[in-house]
Tab-separated table of C-alpha atoms in Angstrom:
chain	number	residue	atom	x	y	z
A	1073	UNK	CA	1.333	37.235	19.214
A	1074	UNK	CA	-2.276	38.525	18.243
A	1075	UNK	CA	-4.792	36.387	18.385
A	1076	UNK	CA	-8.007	37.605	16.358
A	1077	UNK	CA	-11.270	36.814	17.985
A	1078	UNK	CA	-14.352	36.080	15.653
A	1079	UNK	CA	-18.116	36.257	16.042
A	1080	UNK	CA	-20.023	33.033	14.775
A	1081	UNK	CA	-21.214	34.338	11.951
A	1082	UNK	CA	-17.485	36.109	11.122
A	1083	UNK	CA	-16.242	32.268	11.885
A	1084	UNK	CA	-18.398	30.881	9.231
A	1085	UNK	CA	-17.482	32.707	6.619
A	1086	UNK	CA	-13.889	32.868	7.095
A	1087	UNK	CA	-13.893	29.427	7.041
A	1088	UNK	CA	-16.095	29.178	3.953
A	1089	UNK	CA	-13.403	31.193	2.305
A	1090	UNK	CA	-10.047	29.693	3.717
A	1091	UNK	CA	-11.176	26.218	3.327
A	1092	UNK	CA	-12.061	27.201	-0.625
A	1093	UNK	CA	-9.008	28.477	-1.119
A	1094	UNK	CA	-7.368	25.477	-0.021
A	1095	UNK	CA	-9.876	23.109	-2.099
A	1096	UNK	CA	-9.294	25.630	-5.389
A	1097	UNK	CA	-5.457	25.242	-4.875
A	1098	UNK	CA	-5.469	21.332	-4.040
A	1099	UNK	CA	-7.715	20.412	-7.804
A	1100	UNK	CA	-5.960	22.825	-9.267
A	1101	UNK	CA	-2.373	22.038	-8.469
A	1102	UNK	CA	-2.564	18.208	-9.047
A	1103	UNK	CA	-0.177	18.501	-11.579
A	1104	UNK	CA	2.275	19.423	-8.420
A	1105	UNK	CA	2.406	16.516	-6.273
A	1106	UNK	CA	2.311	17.644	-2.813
A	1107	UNK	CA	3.081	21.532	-2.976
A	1108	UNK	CA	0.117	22.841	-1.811
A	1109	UNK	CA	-0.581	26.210	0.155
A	1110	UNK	CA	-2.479	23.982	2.512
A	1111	UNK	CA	-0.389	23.359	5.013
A	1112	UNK	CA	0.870	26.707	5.252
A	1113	UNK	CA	-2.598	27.921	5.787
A	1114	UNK	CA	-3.571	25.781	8.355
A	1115	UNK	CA	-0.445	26.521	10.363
A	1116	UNK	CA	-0.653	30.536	9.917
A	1117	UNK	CA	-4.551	30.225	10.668
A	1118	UNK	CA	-3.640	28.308	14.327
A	1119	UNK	CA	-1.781	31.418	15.243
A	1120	UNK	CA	-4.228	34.090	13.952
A	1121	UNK	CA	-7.493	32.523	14.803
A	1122	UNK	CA	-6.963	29.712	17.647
A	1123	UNK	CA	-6.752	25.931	17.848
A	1124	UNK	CA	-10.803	25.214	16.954
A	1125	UNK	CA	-11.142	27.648	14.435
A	1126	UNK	CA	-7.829	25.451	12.346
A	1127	UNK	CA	-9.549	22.264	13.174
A	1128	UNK	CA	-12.558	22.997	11.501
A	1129	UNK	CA	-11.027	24.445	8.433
A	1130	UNK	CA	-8.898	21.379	8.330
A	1131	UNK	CA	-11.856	18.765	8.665
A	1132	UNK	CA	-14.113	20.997	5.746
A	1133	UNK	CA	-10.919	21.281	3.186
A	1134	UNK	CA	-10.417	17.513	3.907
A	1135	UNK	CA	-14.107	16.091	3.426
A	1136	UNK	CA	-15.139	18.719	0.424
A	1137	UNK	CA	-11.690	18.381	-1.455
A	1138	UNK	CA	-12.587	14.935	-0.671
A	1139	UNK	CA	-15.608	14.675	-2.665
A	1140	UNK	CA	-13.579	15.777	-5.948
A	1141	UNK	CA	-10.551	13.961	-5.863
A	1142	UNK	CA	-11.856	10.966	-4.305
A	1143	UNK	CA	-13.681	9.409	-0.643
A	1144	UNK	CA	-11.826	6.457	0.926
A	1145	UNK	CA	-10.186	5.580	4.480
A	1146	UNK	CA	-7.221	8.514	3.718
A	1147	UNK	CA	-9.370	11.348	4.155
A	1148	UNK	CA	-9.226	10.403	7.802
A	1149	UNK	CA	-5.867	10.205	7.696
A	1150	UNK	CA	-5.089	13.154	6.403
A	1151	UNK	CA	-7.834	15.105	9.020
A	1152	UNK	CA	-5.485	13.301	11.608
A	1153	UNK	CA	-2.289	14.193	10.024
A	1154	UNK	CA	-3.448	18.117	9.809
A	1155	UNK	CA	-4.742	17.749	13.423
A	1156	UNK	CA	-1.507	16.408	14.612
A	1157	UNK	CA	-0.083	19.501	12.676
A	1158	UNK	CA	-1.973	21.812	14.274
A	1159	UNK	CA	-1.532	20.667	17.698
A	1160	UNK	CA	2.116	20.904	17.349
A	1161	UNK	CA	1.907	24.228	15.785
A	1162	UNK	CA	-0.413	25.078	18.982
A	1163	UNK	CA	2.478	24.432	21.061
A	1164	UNK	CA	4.458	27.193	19.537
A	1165	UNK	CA	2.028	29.636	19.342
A	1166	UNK	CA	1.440	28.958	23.498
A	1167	UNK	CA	5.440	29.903	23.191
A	1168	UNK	CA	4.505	33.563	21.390
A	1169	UNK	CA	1.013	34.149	22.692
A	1170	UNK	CA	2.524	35.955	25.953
A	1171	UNK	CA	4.865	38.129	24.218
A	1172	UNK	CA	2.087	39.154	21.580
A	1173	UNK	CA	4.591	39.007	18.745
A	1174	UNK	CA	4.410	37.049	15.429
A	1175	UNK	CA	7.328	34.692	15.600
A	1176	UNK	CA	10.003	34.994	13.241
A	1177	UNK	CA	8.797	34.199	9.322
A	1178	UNK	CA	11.968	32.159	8.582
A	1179	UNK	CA	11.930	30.015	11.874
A	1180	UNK	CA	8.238	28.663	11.178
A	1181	UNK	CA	8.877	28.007	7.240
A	1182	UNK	CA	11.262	25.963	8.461
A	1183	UNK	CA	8.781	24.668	10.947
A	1184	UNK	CA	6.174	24.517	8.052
A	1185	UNK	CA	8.749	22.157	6.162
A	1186	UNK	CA	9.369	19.538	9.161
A	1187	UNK	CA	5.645	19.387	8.907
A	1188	UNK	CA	5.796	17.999	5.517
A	1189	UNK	CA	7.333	15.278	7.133
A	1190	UNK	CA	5.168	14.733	9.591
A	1191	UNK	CA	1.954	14.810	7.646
A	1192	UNK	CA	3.321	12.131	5.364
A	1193	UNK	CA	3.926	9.647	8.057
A	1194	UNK	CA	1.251	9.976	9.845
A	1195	UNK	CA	-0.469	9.307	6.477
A	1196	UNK	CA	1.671	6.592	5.916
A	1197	UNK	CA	0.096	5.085	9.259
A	1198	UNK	CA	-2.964	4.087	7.004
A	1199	UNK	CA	-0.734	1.614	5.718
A	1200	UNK	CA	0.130	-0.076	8.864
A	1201	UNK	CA	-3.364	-0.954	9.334
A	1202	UNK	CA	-3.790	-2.944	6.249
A	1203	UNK	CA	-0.457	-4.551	5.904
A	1204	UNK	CA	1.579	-4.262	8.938
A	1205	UNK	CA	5.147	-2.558	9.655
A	1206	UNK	CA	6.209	-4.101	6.160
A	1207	UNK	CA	4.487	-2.633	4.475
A	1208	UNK	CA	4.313	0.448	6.487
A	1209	UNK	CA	7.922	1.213	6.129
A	1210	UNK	CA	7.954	0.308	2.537
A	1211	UNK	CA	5.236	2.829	1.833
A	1212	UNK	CA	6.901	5.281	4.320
A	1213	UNK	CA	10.231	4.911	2.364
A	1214	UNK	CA	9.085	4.944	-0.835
A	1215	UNK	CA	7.013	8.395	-0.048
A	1216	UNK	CA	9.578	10.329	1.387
A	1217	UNK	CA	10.443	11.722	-1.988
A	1218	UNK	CA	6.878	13.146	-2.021
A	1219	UNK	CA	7.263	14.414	1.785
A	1220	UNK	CA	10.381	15.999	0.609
A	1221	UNK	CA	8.065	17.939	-1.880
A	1222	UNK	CA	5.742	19.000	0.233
A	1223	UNK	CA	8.196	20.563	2.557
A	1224	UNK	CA	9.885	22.445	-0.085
A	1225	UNK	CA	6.087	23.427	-0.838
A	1226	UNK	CA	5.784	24.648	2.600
A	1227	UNK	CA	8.271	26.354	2.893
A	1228	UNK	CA	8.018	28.572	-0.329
A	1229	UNK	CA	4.026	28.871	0.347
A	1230	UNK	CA	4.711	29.827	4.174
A	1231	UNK	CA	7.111	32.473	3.036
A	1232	UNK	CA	4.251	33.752	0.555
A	1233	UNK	CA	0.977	33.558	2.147
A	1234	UNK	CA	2.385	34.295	5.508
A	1235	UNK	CA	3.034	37.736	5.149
A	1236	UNK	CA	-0.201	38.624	3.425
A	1237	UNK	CA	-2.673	36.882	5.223
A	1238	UNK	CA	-0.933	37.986	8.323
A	1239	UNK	CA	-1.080	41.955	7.094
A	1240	UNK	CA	-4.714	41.493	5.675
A	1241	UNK	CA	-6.161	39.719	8.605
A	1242	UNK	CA	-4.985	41.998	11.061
A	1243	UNK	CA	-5.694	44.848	9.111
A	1244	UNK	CA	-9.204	43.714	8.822
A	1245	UNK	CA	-9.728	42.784	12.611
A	1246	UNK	CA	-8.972	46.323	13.267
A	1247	UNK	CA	-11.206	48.066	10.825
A	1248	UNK	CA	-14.210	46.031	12.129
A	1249	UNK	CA	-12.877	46.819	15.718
A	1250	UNK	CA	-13.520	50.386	15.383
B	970	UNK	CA	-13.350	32.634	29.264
B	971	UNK	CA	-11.509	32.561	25.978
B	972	UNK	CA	-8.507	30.689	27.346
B	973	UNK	CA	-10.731	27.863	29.024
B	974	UNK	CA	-12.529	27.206	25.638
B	975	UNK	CA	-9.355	27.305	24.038
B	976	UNK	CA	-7.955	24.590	26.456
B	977	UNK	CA	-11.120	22.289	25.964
B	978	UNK	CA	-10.463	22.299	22.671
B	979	UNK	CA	-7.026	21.344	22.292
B	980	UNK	CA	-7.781	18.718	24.993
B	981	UNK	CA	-10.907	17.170	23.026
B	982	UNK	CA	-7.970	17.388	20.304
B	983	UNK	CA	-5.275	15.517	21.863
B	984	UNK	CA	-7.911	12.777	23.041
B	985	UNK	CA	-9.377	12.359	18.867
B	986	UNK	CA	-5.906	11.589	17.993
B	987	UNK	CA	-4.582	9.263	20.915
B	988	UNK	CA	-7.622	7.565	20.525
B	989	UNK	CA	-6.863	7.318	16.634
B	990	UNK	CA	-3.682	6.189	17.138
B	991	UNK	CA	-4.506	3.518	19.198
B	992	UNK	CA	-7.122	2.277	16.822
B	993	UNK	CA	-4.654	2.265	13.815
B	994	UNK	CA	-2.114	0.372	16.258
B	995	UNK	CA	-4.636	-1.826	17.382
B	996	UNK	CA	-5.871	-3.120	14.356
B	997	UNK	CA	-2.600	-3.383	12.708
B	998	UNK	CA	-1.887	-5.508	15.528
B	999	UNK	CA	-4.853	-7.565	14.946
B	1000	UNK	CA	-3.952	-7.621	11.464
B	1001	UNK	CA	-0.597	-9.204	11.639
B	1002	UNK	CA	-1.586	-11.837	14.218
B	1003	UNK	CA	-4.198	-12.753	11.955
B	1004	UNK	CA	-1.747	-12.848	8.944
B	1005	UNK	CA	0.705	-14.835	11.145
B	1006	UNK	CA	-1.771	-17.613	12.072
B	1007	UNK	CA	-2.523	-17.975	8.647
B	1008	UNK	CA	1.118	-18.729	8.044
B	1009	UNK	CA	1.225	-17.034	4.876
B	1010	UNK	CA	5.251	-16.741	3.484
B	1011	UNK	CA	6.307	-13.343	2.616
B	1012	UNK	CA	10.006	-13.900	1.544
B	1013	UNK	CA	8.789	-15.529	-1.452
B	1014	UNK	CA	6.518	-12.383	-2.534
B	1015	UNK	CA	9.151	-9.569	-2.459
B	1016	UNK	CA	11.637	-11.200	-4.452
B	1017	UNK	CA	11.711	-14.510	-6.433
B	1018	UNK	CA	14.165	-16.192	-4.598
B	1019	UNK	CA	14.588	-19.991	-4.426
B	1020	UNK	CA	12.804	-21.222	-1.633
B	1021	UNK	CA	14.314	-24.247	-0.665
B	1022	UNK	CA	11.377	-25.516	1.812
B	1023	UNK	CA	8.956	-24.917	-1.226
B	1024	UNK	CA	11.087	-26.549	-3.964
B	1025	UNK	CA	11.797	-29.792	-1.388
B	1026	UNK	CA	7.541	-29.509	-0.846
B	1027	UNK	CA	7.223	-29.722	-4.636
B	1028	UNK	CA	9.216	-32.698	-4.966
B	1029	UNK	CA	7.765	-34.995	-2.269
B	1030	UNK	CA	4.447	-33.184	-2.916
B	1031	UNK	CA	1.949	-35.422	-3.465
B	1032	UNK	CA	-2.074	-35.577	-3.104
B	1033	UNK	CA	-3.194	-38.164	-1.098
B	1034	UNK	CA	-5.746	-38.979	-3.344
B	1035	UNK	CA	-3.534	-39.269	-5.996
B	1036	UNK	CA	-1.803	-41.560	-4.486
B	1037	UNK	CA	-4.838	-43.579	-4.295
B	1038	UNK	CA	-5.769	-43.434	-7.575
B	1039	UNK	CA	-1.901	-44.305	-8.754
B	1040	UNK	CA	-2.345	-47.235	-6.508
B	1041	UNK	CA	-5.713	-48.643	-8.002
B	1042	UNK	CA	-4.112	-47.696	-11.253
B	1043	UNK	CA	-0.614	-49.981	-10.904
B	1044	UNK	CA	2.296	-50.122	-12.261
B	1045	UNK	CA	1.902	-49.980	-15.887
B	1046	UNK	CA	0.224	-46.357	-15.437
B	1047	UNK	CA	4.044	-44.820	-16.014
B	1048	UNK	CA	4.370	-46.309	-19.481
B	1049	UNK	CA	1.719	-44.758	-20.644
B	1050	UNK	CA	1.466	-41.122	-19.602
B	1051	UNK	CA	5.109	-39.206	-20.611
B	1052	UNK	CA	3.690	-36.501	-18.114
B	1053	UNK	CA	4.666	-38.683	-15.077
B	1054	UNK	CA	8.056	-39.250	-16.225
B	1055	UNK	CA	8.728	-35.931	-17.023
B	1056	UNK	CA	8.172	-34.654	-14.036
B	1057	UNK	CA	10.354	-37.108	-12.213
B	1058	UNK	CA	13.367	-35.682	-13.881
B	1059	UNK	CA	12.569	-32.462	-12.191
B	1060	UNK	CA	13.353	-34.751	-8.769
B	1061	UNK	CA	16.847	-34.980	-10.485
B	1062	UNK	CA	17.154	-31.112	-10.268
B	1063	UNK	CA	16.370	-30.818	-13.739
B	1064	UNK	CA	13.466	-28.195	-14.615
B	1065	UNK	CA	9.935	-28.948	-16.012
B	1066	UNK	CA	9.648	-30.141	-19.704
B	1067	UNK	CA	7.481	-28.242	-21.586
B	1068	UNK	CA	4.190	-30.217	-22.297
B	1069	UNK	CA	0.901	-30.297	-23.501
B	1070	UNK	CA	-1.810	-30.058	-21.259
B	1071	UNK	CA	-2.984	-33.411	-19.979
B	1072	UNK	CA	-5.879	-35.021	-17.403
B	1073	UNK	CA	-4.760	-33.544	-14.455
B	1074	UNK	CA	-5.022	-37.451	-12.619
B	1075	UNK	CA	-2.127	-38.224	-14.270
B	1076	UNK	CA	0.370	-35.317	-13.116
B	1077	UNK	CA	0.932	-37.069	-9.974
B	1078	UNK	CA	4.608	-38.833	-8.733
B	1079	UNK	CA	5.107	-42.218	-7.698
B	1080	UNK	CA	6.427	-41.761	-4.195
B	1081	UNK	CA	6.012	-45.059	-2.253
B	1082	UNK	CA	8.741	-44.670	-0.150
B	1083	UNK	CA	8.007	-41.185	1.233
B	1084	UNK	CA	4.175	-41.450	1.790
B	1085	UNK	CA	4.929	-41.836	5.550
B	1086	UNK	CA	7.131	-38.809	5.550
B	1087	UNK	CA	4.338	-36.802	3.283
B	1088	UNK	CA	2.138	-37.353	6.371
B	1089	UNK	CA	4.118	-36.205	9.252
B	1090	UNK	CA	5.437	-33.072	7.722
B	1091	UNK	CA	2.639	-31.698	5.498
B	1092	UNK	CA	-0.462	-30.966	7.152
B	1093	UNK	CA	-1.488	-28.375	4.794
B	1094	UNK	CA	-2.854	-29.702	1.298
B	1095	UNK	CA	-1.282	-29.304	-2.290
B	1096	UNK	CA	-2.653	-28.366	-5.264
B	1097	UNK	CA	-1.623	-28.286	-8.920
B	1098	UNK	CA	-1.772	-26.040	-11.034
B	1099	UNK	CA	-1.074	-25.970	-15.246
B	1100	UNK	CA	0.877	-22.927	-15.673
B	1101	UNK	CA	2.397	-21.397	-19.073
B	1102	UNK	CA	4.450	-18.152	-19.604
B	1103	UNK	CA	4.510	-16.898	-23.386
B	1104	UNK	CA	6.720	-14.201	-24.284
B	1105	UNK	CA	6.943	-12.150	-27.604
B	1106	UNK	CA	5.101	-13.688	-30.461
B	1107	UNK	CA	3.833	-16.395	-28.363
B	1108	UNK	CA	7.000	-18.209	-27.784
B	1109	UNK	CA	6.720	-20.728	-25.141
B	1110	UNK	CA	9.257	-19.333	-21.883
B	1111	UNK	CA	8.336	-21.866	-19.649
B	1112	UNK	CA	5.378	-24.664	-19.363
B	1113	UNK	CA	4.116	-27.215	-16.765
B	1114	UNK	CA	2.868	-28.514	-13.914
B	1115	UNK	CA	3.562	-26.917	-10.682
B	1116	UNK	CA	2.462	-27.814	-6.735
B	1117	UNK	CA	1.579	-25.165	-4.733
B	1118	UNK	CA	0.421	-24.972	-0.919
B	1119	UNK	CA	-3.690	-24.917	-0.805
B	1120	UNK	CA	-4.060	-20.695	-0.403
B	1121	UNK	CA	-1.103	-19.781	-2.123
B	1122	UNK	CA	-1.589	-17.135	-5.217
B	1123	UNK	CA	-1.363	-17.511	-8.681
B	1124	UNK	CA	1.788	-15.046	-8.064
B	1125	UNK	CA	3.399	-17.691	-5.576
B	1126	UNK	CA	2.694	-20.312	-8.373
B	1127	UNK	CA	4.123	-18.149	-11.036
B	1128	UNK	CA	7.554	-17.519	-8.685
B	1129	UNK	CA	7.418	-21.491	-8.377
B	1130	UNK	CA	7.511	-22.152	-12.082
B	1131	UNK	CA	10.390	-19.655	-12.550
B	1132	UNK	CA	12.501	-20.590	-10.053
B	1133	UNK	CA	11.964	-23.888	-11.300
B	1134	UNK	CA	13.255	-22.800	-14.186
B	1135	UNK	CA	16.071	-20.556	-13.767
B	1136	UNK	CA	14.175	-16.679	-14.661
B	1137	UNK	CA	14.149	-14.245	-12.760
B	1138	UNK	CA	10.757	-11.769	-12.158
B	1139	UNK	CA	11.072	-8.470	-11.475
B	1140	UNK	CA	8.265	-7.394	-9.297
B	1141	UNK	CA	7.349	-3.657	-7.502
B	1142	UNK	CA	4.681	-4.098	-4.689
B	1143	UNK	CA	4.588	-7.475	-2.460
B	1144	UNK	CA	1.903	-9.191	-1.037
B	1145	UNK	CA	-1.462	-8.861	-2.093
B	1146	UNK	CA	-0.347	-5.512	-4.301
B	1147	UNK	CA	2.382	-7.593	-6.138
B	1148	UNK	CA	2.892	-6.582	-9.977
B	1149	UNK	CA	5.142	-8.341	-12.622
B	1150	UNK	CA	6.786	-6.293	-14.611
B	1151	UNK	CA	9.098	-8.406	-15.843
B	1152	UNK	CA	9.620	-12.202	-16.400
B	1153	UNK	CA	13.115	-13.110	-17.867
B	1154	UNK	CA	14.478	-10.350	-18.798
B	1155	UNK	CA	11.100	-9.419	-20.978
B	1156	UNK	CA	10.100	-6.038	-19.053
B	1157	UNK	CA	7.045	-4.080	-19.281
B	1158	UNK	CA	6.947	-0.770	-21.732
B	1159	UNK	CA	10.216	-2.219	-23.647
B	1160	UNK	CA	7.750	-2.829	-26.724
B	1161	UNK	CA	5.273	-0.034	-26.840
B	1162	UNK	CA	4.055	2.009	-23.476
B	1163	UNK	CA	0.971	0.004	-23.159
B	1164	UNK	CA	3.187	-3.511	-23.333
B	1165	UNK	CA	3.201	-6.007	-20.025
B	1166	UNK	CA	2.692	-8.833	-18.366
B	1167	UNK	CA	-1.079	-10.057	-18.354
B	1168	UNK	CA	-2.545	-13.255	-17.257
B	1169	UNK	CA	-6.031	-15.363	-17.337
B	1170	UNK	CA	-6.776	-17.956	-14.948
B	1171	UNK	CA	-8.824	-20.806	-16.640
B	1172	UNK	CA	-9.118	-18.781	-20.361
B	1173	UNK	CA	-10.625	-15.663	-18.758
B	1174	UNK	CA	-8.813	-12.406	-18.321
B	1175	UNK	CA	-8.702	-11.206	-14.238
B	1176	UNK	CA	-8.506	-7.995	-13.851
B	1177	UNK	CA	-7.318	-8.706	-10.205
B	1178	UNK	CA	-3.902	-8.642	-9.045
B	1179	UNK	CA	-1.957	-12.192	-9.372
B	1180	UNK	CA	-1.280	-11.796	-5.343
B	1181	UNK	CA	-5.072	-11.761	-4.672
B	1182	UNK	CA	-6.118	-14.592	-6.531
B	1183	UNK	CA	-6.462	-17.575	-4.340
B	1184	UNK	CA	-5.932	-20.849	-6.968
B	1185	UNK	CA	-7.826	-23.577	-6.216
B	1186	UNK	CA	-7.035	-27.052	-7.665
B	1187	UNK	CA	-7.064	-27.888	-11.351
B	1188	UNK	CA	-6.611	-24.561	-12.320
B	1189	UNK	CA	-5.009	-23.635	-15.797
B	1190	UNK	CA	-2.712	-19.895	-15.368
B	1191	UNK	CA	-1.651	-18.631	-18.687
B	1192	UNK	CA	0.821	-15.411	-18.774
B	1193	UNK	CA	1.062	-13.712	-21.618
B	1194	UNK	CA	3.322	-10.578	-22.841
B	1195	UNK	CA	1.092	-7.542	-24.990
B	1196	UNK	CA	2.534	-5.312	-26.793
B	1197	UNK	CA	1.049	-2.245	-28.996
């Protein structure tokens, strides 16, 4: 497991970029409910650049992707959801960290796809605040279809980004090394 | 140095979202004891069953004040309105005769016997309501009087009036987020993709959802069917 360490100003900027990515791919994939490189992104960023560094790209693709397709009570759900995400993703990377080896690309797209499922119930969880378990489990039920889009999303986006942002990020950390 | 930021981190992390989650399970909690004082029924919402406690209610429901005013009015009040005799053959278990719309101080039953009875088991108030469901080219489905609960929806009155007379809604949501898509068999997007149900509450088109509107007493609920 390699874990890249940034300067501030390194931080910034590879947030600015990652976090535009995943705004550019969430307008522009509407049409696609659900399968979005998001995910993916955030997961592969919690093992490349720490547990903070995913949290803040999380909360800025959130609020400005926010902005464009619309402010209300989910975009705090969906912070939470991605949080929740990366925390468990956090617990896998503790796993690799020690052996400083990239675990194996199949094993976390499948990981990436449970996450699908995950992120949509903790989103459902909005609804249990306004109308109770009902309602909760209606919505819950009724989005699973959508989950099971996302995961299939995730998956096929883990096994694509992974290996290049993996290569280039690396690649790059040891260039500026030198 | 790097692995005790790393650790504050993912503890300030775990604490945001247990303390999230508690909120959300907190208020939901709040949320459906306040739901469950205000007694609302939710069986009724999700499908358009019969609800035998409502129907019985409906029968035997009757204002006080009406009462009253049937009292100062006497006996020969029946003869002349047909609206009270009509809806005394719904007590017979036969559904509400279509009629037109009359002062709403003469909808009310004679119920001597059960005033007593009225008392002891409704505490809550009832209203009526003039309801109408028109189908394609303004053919009359179904027309009446119905008496509702004081709170209940113009949805809730709407499931009365059909179950009172035998059609069946098809509804997706429940609740406040109820929609009709289909009253008797008449479905939404079977004539044209922009056809459905609509209704206006007193003449004027709400663009709310029937499960949010509240009806107060005296209201007139029209349903209509467009179609392109």
């Amino acid at each position: 497991m390699y874990t890249i360490k940034l300067g501030r100003v390194q931080e910034i900027a590879l947030i600015g970029i990652l976090s535009a990515l995943n705004i550019a791919s969430r307008l522009y994939l509407q049409s696609l409910p659900n399968v979005k490189p998001v995910t993916s992104i955030i997961i592969i960023s919690v093992f490349l650049f720490g547990l903070a560094f995913a949290a803040k790209l999380t909360i800025v693709t959130t609020v400005v992707s926010g902005i464009f397709l619309g402010l209300g009570l989910h975009i705090f759900f969906q912070i939470l959801a991605w949080l929740v995400i990366c925390l468990f993703t956090d617990l896998i990377a503790g796993v690799y960290r020690p052996k400083e080896k990239m675990p194996p690309i199949l094993l976390m797209a499948i990981f990436a796809a449970l996450m699908g499922y995950v992120f949509g119930f903790v989103v459902s969880l909005e609804k249990l605040m306004i109308g109770g378990p009902t309602m909760f489990w209606t919505y819950y039920l009724s989005g699973l279809s959508f989950d099971t889009l996302h995961a299939i999303g995730n998956f096929v986006f883990y096994l694509i980004c992974s290996p290049i942002m993996i290569k280039t990020f690396i690649r790059g950390s040891k260039s500026l090394q030198k | 140095m790097n692995n005790q930021k790393s650790d504050k981190t993912r503890i300030l992390l775990i604490l945001f979202i247990v303390l999230s989650l508690i909120v959300i399970f907190g208020v939901s909690v709040w949320n459906q004891n306040n739901t469950s004082k205000e007694g609302n029924n939710k069986g009724v919402a999700i499908h358009c069953l019969p609800n035998n406690d409502k129907l019985v209610m409906n029968d035997e429901g009757v204002n006080d004040d009406e009462l009253i005013q049937d009292d100062e009015k006497g006996e020969g009040d029946e003869e002349k309105t047909p609206t009270t005799q009509e809806i005394q053959t719904n007590e017979e278990g036969q559904p509400i005769i279509s009629q037109p719309v009359p002062d709403s101080s003469d909808s009310s039953v004679d119920h001597e016997g059960s005033k007593e009875e009225i008392k002891d088991e409704n505490t809550t108030k009832l209203i009526s309501v003039y309801s109408s469901i028109k189908g394609l080219n303004d053919e009359i489905l179904a027309q009446g009087y119905v008496q509702v609960e004081e709170g209940k929806s113009a949805f809730d009155a709407l499931s009365l009036l059909c179950t009172q007379n035998n059609m069946i809604i098809k509804t997706t949501g429940f609740g406040k987020f109820v929609y009709v898509s289909g009253i008797n068999g008449l479905n939404e997007k079977a004539h044209g993709a922009k056809s459905g149900w609509i209704y206006h509450m007193n003449g004027t088109y709400m663009d709310s959802g029937a499960g949010n509107y509240v009806l107060k007493d005296g209201d007139v609920m029209e349903w209509f069917y467009v179609y392109d």
